[in-house]
PDB file of C-alpha atoms in Angstrom:
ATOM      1  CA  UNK D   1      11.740  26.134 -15.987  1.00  0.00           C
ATOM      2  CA  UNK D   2      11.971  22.498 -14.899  1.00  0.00           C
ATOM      3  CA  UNK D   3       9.578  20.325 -14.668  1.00  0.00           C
ATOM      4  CA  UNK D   4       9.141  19.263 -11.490  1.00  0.00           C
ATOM      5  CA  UNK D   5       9.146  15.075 -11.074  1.00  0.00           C
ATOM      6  CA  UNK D   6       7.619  14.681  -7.737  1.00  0.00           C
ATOM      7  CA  UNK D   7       5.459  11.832  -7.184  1.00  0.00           C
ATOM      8  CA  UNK D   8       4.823  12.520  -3.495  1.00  0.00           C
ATOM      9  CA  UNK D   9       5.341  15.502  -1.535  1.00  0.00           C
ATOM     10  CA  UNK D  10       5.216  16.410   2.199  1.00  0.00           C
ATOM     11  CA  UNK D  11       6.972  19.487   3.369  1.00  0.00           C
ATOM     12  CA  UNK D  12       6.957  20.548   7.137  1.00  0.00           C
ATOM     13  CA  UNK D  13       4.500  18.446   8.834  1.00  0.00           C
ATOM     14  CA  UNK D  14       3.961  18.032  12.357  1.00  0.00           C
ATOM     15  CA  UNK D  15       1.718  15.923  14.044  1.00  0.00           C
ATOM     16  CA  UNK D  16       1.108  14.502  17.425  1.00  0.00           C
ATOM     17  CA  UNK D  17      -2.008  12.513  18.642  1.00  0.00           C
ATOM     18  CA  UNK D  18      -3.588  14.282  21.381  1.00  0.00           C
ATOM     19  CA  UNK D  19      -1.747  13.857  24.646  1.00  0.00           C
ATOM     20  CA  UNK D  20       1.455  12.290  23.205  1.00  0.00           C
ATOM     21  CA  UNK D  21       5.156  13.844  21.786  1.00  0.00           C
ATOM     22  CA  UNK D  22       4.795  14.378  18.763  1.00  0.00           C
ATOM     23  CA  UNK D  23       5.417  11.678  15.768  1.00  0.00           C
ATOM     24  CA  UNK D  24       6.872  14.452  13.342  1.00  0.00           C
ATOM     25  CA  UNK D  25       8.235  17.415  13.344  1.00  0.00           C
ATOM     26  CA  UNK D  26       9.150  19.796  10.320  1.00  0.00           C
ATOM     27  CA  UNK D  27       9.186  16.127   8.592  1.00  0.00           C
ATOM     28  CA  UNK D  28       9.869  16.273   4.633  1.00  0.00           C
ATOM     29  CA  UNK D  29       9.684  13.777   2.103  1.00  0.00           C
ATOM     30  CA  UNK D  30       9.538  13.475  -1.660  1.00  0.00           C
ATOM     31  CA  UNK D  31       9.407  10.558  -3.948  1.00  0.00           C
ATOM     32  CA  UNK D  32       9.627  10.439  -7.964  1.00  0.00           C
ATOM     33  CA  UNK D  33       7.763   8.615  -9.772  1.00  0.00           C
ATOM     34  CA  UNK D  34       8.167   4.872 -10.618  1.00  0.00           C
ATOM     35  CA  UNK D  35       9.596   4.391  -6.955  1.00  0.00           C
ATOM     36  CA  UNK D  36       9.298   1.794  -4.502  1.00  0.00           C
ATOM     37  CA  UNK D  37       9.927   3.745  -0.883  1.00  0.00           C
ATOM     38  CA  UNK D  38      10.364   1.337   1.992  1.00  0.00           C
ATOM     39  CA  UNK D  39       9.209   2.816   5.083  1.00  0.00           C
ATOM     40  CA  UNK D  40      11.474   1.916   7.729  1.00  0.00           C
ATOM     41  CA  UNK D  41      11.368   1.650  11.495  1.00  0.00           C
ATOM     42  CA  UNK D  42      10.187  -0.370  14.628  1.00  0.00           C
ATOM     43  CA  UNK D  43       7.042  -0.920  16.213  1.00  0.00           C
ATOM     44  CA  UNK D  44       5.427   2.380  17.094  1.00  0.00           C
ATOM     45  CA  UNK D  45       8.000   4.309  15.151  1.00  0.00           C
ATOM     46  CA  UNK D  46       4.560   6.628  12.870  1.00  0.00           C
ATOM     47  CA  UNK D  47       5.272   4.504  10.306  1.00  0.00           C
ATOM     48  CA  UNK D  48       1.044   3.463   9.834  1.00  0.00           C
ATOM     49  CA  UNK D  49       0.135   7.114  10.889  1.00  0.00           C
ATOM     50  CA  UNK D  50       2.412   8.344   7.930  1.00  0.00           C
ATOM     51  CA  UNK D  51       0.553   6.192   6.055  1.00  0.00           C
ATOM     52  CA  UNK D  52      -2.681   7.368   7.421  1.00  0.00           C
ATOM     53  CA  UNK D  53      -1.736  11.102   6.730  1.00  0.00           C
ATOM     54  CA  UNK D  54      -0.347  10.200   2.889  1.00  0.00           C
ATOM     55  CA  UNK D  55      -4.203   8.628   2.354  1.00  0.00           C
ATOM     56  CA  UNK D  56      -6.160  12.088   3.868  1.00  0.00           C
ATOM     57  CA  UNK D  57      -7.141  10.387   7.296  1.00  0.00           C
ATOM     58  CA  UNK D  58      -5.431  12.461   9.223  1.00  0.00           C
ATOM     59  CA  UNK D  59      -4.310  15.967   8.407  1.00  0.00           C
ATOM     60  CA  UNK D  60      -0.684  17.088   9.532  1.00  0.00           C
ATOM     61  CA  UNK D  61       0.151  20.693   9.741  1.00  0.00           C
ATOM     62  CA  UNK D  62       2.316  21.475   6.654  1.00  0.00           C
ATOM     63  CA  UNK D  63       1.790  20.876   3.148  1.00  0.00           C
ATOM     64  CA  UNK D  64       1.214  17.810   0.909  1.00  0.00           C
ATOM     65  CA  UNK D  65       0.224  16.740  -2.537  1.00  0.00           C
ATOM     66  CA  UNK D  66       0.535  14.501  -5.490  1.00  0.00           C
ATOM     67  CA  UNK D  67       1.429  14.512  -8.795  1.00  0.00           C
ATOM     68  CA  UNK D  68      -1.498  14.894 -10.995  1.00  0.00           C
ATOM     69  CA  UNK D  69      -3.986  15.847  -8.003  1.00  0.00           C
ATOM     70  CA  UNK D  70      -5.532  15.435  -4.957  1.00  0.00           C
ATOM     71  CA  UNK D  71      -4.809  12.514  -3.258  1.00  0.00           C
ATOM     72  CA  UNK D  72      -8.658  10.966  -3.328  1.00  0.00           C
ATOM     73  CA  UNK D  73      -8.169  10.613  -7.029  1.00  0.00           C
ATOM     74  CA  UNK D  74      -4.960   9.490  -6.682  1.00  0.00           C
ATOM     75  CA  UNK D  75      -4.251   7.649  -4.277  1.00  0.00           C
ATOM     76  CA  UNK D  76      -4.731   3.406  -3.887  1.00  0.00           C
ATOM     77  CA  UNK D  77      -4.552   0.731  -0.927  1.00  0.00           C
ATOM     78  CA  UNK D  78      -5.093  -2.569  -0.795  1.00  0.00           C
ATOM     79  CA  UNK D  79      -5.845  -5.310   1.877  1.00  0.00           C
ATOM     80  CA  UNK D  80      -7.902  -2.884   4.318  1.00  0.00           C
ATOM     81  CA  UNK D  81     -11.435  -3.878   2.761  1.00  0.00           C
ATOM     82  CA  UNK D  82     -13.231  -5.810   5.434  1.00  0.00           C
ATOM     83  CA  UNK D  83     -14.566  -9.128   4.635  1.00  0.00           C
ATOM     84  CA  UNK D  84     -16.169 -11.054   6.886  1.00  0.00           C
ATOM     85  CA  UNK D  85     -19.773 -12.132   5.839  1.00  0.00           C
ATOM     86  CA  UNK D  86     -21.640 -14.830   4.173  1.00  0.00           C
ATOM     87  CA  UNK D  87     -20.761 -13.982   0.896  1.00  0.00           C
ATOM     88  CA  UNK D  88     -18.597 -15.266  -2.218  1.00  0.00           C
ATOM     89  CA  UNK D  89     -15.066 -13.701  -3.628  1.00  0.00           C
ATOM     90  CA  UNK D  90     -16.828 -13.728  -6.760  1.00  0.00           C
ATOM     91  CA  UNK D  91     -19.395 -11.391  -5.671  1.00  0.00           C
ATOM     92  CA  UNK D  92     -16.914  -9.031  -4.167  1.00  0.00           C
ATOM     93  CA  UNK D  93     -13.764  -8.867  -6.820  1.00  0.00           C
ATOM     94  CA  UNK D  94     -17.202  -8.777  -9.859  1.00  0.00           C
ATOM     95  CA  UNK D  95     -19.540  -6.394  -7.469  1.00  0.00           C
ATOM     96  CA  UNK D  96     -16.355  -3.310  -8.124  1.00  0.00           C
ATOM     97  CA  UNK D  97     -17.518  -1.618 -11.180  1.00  0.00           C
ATOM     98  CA  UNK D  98     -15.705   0.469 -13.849  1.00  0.00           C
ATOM     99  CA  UNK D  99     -12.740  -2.598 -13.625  1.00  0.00           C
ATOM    100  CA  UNK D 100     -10.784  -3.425 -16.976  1.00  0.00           C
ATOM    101  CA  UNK D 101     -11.800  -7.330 -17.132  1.00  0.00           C
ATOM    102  CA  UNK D 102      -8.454  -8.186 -18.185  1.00  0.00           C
ATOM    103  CA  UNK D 103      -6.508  -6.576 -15.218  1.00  0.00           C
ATOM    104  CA  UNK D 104      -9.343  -8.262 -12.944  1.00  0.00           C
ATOM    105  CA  UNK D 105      -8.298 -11.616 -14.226  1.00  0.00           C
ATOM    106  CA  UNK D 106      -4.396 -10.974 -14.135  1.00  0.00           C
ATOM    107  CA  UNK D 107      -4.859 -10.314 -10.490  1.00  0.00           C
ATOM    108  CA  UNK D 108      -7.154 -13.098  -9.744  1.00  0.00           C
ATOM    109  CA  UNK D 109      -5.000 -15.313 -11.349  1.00  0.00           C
ATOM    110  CA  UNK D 110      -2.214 -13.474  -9.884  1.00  0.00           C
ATOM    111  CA  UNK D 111      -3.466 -14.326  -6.467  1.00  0.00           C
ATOM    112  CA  UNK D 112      -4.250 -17.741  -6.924  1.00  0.00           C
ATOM    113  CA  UNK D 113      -8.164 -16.968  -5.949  1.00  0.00           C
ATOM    114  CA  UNK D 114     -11.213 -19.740  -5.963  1.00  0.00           C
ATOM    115  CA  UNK D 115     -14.204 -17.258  -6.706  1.00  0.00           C
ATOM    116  CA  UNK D 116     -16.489 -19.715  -4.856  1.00  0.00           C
ATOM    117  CA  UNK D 117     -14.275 -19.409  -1.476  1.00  0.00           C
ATOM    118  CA  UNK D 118     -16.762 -18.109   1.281  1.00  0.00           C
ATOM    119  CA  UNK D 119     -15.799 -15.298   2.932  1.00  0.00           C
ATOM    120  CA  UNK D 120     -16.620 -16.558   6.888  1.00  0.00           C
ATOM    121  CA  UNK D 121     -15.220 -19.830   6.049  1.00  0.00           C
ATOM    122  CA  UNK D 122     -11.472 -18.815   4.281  1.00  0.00           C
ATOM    123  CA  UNK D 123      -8.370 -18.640   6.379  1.00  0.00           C
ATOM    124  CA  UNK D 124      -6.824 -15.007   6.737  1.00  0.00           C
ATOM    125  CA  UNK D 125      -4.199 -15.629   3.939  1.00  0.00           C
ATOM    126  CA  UNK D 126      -7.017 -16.717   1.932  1.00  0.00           C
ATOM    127  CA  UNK D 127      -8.934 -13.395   3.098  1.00  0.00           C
ATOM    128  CA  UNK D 128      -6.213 -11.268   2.283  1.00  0.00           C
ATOM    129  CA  UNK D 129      -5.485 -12.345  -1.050  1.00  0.00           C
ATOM    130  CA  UNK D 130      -9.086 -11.209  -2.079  1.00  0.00           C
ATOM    131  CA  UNK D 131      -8.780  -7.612   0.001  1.00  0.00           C
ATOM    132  CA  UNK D 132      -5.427  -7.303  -1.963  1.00  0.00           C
ATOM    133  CA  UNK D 133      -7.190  -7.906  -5.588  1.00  0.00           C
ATOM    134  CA  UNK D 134      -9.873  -5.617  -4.633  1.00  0.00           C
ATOM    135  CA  UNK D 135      -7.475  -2.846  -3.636  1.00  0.00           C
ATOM    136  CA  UNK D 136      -5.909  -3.340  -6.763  1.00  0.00           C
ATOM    137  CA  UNK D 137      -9.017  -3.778  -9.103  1.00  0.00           C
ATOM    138  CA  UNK D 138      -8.423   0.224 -10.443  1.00  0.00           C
ATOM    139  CA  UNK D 139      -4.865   1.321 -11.250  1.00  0.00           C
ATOM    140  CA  UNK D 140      -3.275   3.543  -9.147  1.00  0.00           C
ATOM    141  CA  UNK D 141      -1.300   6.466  -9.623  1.00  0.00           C
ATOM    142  CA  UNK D 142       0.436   6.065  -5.947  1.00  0.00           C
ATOM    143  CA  UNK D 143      -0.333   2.988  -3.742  1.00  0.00           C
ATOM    144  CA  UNK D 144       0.146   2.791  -0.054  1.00  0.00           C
ATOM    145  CA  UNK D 145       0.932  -0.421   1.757  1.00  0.00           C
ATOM    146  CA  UNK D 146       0.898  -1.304   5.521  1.00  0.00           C
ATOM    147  CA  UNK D 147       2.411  -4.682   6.251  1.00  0.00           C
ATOM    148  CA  UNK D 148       0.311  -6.209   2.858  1.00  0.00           C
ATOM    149  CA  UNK D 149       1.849  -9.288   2.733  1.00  0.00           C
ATOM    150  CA  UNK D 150       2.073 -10.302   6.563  1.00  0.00           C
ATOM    151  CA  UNK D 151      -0.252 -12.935   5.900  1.00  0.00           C
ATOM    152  CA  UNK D 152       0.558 -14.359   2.359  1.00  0.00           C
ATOM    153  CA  UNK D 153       3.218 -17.414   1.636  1.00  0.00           C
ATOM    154  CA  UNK D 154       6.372 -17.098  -0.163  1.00  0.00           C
ATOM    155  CA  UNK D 155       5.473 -17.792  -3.836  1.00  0.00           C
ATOM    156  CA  UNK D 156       2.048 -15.191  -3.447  1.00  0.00           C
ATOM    157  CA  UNK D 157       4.223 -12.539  -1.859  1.00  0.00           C
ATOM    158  CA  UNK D 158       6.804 -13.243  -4.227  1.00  0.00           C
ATOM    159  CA  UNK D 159       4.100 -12.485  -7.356  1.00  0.00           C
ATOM    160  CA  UNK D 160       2.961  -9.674  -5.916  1.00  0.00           C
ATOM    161  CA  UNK D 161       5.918  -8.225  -5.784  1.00  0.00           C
ATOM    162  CA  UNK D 162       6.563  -8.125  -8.985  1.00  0.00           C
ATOM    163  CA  UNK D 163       3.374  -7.326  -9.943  1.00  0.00           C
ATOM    164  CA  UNK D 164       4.199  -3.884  -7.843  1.00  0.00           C
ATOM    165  CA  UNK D 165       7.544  -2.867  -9.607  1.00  0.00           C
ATOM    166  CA  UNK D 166       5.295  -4.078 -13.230  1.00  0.00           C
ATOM    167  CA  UNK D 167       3.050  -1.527 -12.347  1.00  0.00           C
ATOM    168  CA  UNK D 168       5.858   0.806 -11.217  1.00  0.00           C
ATOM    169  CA  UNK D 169       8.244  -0.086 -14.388  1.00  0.00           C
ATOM    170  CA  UNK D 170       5.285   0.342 -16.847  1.00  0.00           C
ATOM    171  CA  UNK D 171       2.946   3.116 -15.627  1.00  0.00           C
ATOM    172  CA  UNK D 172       5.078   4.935 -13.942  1.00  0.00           C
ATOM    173  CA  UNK D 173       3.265   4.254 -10.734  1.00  0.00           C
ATOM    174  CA  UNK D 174       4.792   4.927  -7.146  1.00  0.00           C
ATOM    175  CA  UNK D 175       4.286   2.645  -4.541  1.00  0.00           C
ATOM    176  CA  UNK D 176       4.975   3.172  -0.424  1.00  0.00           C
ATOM    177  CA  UNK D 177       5.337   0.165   1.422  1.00  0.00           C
ATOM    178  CA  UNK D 178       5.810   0.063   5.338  1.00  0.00           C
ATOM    179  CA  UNK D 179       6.984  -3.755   6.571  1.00  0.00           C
ATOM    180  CA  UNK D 180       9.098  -5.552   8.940  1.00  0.00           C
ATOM    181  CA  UNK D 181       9.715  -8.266   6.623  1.00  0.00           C
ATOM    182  CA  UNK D 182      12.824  -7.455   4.274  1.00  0.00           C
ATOM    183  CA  UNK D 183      13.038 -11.207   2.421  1.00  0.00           C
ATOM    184  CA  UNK D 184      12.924 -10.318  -1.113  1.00  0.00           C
ATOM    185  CA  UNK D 185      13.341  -6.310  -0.817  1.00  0.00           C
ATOM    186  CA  UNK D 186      17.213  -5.916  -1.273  1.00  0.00           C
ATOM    187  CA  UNK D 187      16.850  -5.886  -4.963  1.00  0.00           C
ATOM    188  CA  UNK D 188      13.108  -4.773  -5.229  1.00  0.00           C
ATOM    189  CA  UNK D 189      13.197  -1.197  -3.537  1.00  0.00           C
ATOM    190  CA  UNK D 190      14.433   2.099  -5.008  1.00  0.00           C
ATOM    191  CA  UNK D 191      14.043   4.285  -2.270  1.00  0.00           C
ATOM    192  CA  UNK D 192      14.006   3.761   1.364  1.00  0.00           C
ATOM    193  CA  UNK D 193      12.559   6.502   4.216  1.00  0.00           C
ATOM    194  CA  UNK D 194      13.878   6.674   7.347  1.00  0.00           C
ATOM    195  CA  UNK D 195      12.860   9.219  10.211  1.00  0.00           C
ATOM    196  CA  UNK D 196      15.642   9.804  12.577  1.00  0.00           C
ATOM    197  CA  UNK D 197      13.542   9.403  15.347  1.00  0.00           C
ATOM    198  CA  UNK D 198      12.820   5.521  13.478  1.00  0.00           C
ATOM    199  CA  UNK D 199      16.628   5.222  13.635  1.00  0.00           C
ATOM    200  CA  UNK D 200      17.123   5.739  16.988  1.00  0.00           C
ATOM    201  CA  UNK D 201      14.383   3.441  17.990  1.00  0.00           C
ATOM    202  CA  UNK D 202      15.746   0.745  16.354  1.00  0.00           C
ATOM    203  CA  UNK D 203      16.904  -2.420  18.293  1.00  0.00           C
TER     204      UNK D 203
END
């Protein structure tokens, strides 16, 4: 029999939020692992509420899993951990327990953060790059990004980028990435995922 290779399965989901056409209908994907998938498609298009279903927060009518198990064991994000208070980065990225200390420090490093920066006080790329290292503190077997990098400049996007395919290359990890901003993405993805209904509402 062979093995099946599937990183990321959906088969014959619908969904529609109540009072609306729906988003999907009979939609399928599967990724391998070690991808990158681009999610394509405009403003509006399901591409966050695909996103939303693939991390259990909202529950299409068809089936879906992950390799090696349910997706709250599985499954990663990064840059959607509020931060807002009085507090430092330090005690956020060193409050996360369970982390290897050397992947903490890669990614610190990585994202070029001050552990003293206060929270209320940083700028929003500044904010970000400490939700990012958080989301990323424990490996993931499948990650799934919304528009991550929106607020980071060109050399920290750049980094993290190849920090993702790294972590794809290397453990074998699968990443899905919805963005509007393609600089940098010719070469990196290996997949891309577009809904027809995406296509047509493309400008």
């Amino acid at each position: 029999m062979e093995e099946d290779l599937t990183s990321v399965r959906v088969s014959g989901m619908q969904f529609a939020y109540d009072g609306q056409p729906p988003l999907f209908v009979e939609f399928n994907l599967k990724i391998s692992p070690g991808s990158r998938c681009l999610l394509v498609g405009s403003n509006g298009s399901g591409k966050t509420t695909l996103l939303k279903i693939l991390a259990g927060k909202h529950y299409g009518c068809g089936d879906l899993s992950y390799l090696g198990g349910s997706w709250s064991k599985t499954v990663g994000s990064a840059g959607e951990i509020p931060l807002q208070g009085d507090f430092s980065a330090e005690h956020m990225i060193f409050g996360v327990e369970g982390i290897d200390p050397v992947r903490r420090e890669k990614l610190i490093e990585l994202l070029d953060i001050d552990l003293q920066w206060r929270m209320h006080k940083v700028s929003d790329g500044q904010r970000r790059r400490v939700q990012i290292c958080m989301g990323l503190l424990h490996p993931f077997q499948v990650l799934l990004l919304d528009e991550v990098t929106v607020d980071l400049d060109v050399v920290a996007r750049l980094d993290l980028l190849d920090f993702f395919k790294e972590e794809c290359e290397l453990r074998g990890a699968t990443i899905v990435y919805a963005t509007h901003i393609f600089d940098g993405l010719e070469t990196w993805a290996t997949d891309l995922a577009v809904h027809p209904t995406w296509r047509d509402k493309e400008d």
